[in-house]
Coordinates of C-alpha atoms in Angstrom, one line a residue:
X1 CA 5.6 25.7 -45.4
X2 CA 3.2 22.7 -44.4
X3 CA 6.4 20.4 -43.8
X4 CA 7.9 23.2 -41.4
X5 CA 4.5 23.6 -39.2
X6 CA 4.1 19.5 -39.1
X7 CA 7.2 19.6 -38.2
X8 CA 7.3 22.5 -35.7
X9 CA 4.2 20.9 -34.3
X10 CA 6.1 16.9 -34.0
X11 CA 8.7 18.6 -32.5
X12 CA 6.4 20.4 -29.7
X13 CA 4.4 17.4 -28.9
X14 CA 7.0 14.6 -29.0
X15 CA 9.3 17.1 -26.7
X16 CA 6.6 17.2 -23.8
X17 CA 5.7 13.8 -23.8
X18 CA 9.9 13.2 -24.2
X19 CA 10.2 15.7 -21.2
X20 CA 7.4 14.0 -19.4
X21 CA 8.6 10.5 -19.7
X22 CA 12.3 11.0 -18.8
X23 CA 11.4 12.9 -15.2
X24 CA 8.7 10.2 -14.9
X25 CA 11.7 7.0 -15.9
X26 CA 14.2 9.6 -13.6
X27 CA 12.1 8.5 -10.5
X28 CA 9.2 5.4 -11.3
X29 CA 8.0 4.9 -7.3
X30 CA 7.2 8.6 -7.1
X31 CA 4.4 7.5 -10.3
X32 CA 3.9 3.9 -8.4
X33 CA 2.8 6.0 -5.7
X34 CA 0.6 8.3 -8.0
X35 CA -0.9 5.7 -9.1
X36 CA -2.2 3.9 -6.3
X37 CA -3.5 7.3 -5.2
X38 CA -5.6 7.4 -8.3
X39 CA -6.4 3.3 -8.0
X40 CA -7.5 4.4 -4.3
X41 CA -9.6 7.1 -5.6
X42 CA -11.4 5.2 -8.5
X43 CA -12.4 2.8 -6.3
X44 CA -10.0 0.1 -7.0
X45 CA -8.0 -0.2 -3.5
X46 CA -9.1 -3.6 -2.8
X47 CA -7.0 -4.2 -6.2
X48 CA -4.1 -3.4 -4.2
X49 CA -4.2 -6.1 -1.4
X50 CA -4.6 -8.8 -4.3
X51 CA -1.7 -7.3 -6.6
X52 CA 0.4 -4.6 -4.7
X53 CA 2.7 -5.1 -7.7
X54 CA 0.1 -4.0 -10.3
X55 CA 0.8 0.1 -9.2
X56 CA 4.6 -0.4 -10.2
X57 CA 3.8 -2.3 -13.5
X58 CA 1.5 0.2 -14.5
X59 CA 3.5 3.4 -13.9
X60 CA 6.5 1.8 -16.0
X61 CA 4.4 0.7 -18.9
X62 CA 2.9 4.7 -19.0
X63 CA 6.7 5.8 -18.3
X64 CA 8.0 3.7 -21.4
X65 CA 4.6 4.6 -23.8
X66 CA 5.2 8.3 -23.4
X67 CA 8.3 8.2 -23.8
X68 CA 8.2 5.9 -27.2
X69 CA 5.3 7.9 -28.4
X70 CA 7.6 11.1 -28.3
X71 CA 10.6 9.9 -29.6
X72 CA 8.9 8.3 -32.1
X73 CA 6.8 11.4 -32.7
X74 CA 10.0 13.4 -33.1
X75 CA 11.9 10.8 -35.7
X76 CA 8.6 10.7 -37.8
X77 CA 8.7 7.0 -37.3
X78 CA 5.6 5.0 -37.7
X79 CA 3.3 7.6 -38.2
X80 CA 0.2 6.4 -38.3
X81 CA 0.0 3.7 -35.1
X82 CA 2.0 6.6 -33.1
X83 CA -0.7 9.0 -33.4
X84 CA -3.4 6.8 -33.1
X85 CA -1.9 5.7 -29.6
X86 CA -1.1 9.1 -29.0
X87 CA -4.7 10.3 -29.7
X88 CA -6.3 7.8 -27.3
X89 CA -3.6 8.5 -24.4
X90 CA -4.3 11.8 -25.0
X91 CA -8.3 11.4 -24.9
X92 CA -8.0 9.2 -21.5
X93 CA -5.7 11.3 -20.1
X94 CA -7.6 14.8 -20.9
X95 CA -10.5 13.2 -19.3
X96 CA -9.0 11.9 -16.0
X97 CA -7.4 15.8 -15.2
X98 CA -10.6 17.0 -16.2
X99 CA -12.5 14.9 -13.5
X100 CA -9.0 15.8 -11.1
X101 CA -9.7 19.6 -12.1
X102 CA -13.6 19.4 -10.8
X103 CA -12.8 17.1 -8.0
X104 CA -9.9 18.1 -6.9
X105 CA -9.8 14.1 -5.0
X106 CA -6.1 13.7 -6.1
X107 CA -3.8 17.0 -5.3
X108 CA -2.1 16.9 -8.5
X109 CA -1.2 14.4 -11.3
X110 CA 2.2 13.8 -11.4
X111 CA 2.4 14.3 -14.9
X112 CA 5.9 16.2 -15.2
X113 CA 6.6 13.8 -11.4
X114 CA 8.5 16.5 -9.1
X115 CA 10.1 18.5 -11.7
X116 CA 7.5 20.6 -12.4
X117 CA 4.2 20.5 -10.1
X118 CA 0.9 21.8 -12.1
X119 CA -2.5 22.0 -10.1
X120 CA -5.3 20.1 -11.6
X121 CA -6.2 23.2 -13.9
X122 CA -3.0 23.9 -15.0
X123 CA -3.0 19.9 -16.7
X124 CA -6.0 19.8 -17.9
X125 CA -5.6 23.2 -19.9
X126 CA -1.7 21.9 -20.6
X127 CA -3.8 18.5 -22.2
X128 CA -6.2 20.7 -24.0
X129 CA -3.4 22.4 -25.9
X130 CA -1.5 19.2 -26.5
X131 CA -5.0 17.7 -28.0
X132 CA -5.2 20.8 -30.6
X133 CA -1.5 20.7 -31.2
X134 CA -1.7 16.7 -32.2
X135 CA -5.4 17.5 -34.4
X136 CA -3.0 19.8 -36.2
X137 CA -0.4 17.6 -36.9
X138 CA -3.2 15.1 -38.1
X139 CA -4.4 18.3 -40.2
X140 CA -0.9 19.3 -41.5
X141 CA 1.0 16.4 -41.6
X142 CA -0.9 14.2 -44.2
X143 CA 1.3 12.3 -46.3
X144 CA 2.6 8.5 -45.5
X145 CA 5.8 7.6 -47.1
X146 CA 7.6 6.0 -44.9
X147 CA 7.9 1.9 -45.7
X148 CA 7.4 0.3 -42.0
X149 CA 9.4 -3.0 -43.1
X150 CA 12.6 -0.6 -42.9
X151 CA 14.7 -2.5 -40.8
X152 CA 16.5 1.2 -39.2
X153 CA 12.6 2.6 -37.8
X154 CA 12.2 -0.8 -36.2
X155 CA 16.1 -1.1 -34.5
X156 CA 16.2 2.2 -33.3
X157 CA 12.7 2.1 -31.6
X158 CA 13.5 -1.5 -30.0
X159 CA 17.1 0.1 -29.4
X160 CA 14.6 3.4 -27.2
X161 CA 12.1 0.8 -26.1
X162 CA 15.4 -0.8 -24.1
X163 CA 17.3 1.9 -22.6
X164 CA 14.4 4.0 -21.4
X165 CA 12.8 0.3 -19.8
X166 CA 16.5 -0.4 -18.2
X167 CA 17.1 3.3 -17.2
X168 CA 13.8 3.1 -15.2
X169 CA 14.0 -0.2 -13.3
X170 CA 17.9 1.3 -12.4
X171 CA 15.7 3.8 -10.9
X172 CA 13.8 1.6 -8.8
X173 CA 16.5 -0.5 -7.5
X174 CA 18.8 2.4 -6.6
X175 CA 17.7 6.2 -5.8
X176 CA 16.7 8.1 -8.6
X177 CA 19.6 9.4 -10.5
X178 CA 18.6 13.1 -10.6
X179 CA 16.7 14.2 -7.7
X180 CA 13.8 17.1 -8.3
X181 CA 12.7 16.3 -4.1
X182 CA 13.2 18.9 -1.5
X183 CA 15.4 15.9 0.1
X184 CA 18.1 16.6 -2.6
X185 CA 22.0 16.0 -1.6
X186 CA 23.0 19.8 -0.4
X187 CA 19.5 21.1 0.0
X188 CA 19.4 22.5 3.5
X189 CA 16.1 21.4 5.7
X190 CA 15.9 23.0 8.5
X191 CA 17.9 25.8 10.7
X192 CA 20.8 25.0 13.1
X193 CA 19.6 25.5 16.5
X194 CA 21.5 28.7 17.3
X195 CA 20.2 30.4 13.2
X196 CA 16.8 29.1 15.5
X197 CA 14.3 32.2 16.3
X198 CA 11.2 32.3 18.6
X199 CA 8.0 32.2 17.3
X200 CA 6.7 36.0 16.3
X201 CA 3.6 37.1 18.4
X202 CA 1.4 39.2 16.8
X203 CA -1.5 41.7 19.0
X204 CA -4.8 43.1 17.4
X205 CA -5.9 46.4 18.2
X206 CA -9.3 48.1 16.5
X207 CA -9.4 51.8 16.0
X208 CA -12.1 53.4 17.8
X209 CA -13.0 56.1 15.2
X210 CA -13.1 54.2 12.0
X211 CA -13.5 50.3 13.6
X212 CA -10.5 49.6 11.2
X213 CA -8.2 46.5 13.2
X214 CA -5.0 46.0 12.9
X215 CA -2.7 43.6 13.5
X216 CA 0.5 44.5 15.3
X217 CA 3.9 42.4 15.6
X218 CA 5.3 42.3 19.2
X219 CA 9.1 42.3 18.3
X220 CA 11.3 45.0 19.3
X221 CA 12.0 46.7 16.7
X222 CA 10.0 47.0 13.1
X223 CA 7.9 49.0 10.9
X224 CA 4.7 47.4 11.9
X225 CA 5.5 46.6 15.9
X226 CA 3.5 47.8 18.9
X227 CA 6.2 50.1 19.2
X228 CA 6.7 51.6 16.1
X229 CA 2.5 52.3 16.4
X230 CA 4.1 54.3 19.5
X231 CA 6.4 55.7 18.9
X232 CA 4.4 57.6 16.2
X233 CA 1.3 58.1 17.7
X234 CA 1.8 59.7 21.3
X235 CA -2.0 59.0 21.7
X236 CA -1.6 55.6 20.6
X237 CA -3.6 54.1 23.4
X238 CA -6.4 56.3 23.2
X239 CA -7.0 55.9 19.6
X240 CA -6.9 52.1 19.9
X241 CA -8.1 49.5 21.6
X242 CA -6.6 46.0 22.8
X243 CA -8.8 43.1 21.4
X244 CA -8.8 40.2 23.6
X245 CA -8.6 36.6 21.9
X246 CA -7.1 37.5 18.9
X247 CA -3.3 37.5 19.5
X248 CA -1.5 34.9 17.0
X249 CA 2.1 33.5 16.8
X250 CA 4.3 32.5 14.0
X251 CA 6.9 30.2 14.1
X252 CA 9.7 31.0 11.5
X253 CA 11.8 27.8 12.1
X254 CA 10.2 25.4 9.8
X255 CA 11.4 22.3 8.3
X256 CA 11.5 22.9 4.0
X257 CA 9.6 19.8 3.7
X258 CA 6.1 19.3 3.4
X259 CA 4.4 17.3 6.5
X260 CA 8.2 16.3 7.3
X261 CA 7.8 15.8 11.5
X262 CA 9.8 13.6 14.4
X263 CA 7.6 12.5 17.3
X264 CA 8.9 9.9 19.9
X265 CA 7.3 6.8 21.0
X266 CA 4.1 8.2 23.5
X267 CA 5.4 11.9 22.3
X268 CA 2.6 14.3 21.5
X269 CA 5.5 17.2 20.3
X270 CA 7.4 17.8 16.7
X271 CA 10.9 17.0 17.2
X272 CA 12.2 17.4 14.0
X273 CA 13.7 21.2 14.6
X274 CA 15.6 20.1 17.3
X275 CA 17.2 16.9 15.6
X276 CA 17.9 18.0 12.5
X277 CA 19.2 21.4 13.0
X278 CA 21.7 19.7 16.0
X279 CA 24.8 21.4 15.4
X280 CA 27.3 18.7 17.6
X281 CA 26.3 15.5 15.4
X282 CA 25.8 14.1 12.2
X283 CA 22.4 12.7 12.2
X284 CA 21.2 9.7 10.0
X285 CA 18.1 8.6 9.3
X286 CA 17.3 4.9 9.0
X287 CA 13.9 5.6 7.0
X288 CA 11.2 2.4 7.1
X289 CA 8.1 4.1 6.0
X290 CA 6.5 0.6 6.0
X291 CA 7.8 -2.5 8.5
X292 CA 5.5 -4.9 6.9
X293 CA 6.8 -4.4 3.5
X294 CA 10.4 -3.9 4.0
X295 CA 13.4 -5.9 2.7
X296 CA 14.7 -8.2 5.0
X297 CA 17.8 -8.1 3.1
X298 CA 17.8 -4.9 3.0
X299 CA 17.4 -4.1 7.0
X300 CA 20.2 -6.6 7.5
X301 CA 22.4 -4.7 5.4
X302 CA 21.9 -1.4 6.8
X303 CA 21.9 -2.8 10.4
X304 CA 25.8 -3.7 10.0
X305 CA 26.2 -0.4 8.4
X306 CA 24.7 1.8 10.8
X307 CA 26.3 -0.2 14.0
X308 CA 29.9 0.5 12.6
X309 CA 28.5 4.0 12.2
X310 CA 27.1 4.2 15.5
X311 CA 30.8 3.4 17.1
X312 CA 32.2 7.0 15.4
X313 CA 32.0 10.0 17.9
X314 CA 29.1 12.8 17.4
X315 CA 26.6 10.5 15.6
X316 CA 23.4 10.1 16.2
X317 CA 21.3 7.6 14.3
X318 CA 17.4 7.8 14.5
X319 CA 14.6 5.3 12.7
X320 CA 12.2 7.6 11.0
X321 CA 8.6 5.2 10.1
X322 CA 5.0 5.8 9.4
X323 CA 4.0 1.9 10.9
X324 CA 2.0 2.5 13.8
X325 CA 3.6 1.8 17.1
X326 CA 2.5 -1.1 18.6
X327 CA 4.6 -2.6 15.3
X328 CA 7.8 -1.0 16.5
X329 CA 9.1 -3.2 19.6
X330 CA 8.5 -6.6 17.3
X331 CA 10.9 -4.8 15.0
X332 CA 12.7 -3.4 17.1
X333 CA 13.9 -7.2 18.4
X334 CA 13.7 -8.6 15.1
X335 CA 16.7 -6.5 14.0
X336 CA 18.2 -5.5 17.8
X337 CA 17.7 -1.6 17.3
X338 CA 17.5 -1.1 21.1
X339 CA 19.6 1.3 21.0
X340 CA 18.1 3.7 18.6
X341 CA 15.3 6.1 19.2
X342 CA 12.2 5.5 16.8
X343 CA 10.2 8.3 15.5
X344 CA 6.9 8.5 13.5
X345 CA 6.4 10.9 10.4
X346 CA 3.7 10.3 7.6
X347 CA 4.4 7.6 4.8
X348 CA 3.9 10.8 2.0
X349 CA 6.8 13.2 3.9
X350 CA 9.4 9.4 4.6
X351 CA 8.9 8.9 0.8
X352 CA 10.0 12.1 -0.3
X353 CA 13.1 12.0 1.6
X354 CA 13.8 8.8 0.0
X355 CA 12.4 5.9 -1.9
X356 CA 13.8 3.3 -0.7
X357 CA 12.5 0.9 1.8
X358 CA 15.1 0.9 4.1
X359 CA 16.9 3.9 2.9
X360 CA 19.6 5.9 4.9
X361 CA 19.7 9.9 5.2
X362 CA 22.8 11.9 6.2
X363 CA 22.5 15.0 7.4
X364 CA 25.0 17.7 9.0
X365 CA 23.8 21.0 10.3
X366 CA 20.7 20.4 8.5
X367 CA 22.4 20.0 5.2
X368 CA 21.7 16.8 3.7
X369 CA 25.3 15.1 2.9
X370 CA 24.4 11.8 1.6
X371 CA 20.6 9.0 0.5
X372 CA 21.6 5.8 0.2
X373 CA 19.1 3.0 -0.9
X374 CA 20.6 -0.4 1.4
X375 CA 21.8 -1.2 -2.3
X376 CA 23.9 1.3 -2.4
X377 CA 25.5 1.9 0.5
X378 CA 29.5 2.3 0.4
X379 CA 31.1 -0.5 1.3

């Protein structure tokens, strides 16, 4: 019975941080970028203009540790240096979502990356049971057989150590492999501009015999509308009264992407409902979240692409960036892309839609068709 619970228990603790590690290797930039948030947050941003690189190299060495200490966790192999790692990853890790959980400074750890999102609570009490599952398996699982000179333990761990290391730098070169963004290939973003409604405007009226106020939608037809309150009530306007400043509207178009907007160069409106739910064209978007940083290579690749897209009928190609705008004519001449409106969005909402920097989005009726990193586009 004490063999089945340590191994029950292995099995539960090496699975999560198995889970955790392969949705973190599925996508390493979304943890690069988790972990400058936490670098910014602890005080350690001028880090980052000495060693921008240090965010990626951390996130991959965390990627390939969890993911070692649960599949060696699972196969029972080295016991003793696993758990010892795994108690002080566990320690560190308990206390940084416990200091996320009070300070709420960082919106959410990125422990599961997109796949699943926890708030701050929800991981710290999801380390908390991990910490009592591993004390148990230090409780129940006490005997050492195994002889670490094995030669199998050692080649199957190096043979791990490899794939999950090369699986995650495929990941950073090319799009991840399975995408858990709301940017994923057949996800649609935003509504076609005929499925587009007005915005809903909504009156508040106070009864004057309790003081009760109501709100009351101002469409035609409804259970709660102005005319339903009516239509039942013959003496509807002597029982209530109008109350001035307090009239609301709500916009049900809305693009299923957090902080996802379009505005033009000296533009002051949102003009991403319009341009992605055009019904005439197919729409690509040339992402550059950051001009300063981007791959030469890279924007000279996906310039030749998008001009031999840009001859086809019913395309309209856009470049989507969060640099600030007196950057945009240099680069604008730098790679002639004259003929292509620019639009600014926030770095957070361009890096969702995709990692790469350039990247290219396809969209058709605001159905996204096709992401390609400029390493990947079809030839």
């Amino acid at each position: 019975m004490k063999k089945i619970i340590a191994f029950v228990l292995r099995l539960l603790f090496g699975g999560v941080f198995l889970f955790s590690g392969f949705v973190k290797a599925v996508d390493p930039l979304g943890t690069t970028y988790k972990v400058e948030e936490y670098m910014n947050v602890f005080g350690f941003s001028s880090l980052l203009d000495v060693a921008g690189w240090l965010p990626m190299l951390i996130a991959v060495l965390l990627i390939v540790m969890e993911f070692m200490i649960g599949a060696l966790m699972v196969l029972h192999y080295y016991k003793k240096p696993v758990r010892i790692t795994a108690a002080f990853f566990m320690i560190f890790f308990t206390i940084v979502t416990l200091v996320d959980a009070v300070t709420n400074n960082v919106s959410d750890c990125g422990c599961f990356g997109d796949a699943i999102v926890l708030t701050n609570w929800e991981t710290f009490w999801k380390n908390i049971a991990l910490d009592i599952v591993l004390a148990l398996i230090f409780v129940f699982d006490t005997k050492d057989t195994r002889n670490y000179t094995q030669k199998t333990p050692f080649v199957v761990s190096i043979i791990i150590f490899t794939l999950i290391t090369i699986f995650a730098i495929r990941n950073i070169v090319y799009e991840p492999i399975i995408d858990f963004r709301p940017w994923k290939i057949g996800n649609k973003m935003a509504p076609t501009i005929s499925e587009q409604k007005p915005p809903v405007t909504y009156a508040t009226y106070k009864n004057l015999q309790t003081g009760e106020e109501k709100e009351f939608s101002m469409e035609a037809e409804g259970e709660n509308t102005l005319m339903a309150a009516y239509a039942k009530d013959s003496l509807f306007s002597d029982h209530w009264e109008y109350i001035e400043g307090k009239n609301r509207a709500v916009g049900t178009n809305t693009v299923n992407a957090d902080g996802f907007s379009l505005t033009a160069y000296e533009g002051n409106q949102d003009e991403a409902l319009e341009i992605l739910g055009d019904e005439e064209n197919d729409l690509y978007m040339l992402a550059v979240w950051n001009m300063e940083e981007v791959s030469d290579k890279g924007m000279k690749t996906i310039r030749k692409y998008i001009e031999n897209l840009s001859k086809k009928d019913h395309t309209n190609i856009i470049i989507v960036t969060a640099s600030t705008t007196n950057k945009w004519l240099d680069f604008q001449e730098k790679y002639d892309l004259g003929q292509f409106m620019f639009y600014s969005c926030d770095d957070k909402a361009i890096k969702a839609m995709i990692r790469a920097n350039p990247g290219l989005v396809h969209l058709n009726k605001g159905i996204v068709k096709e992401k390609y990193s400029w390493r990947s586009l079809p030839q």
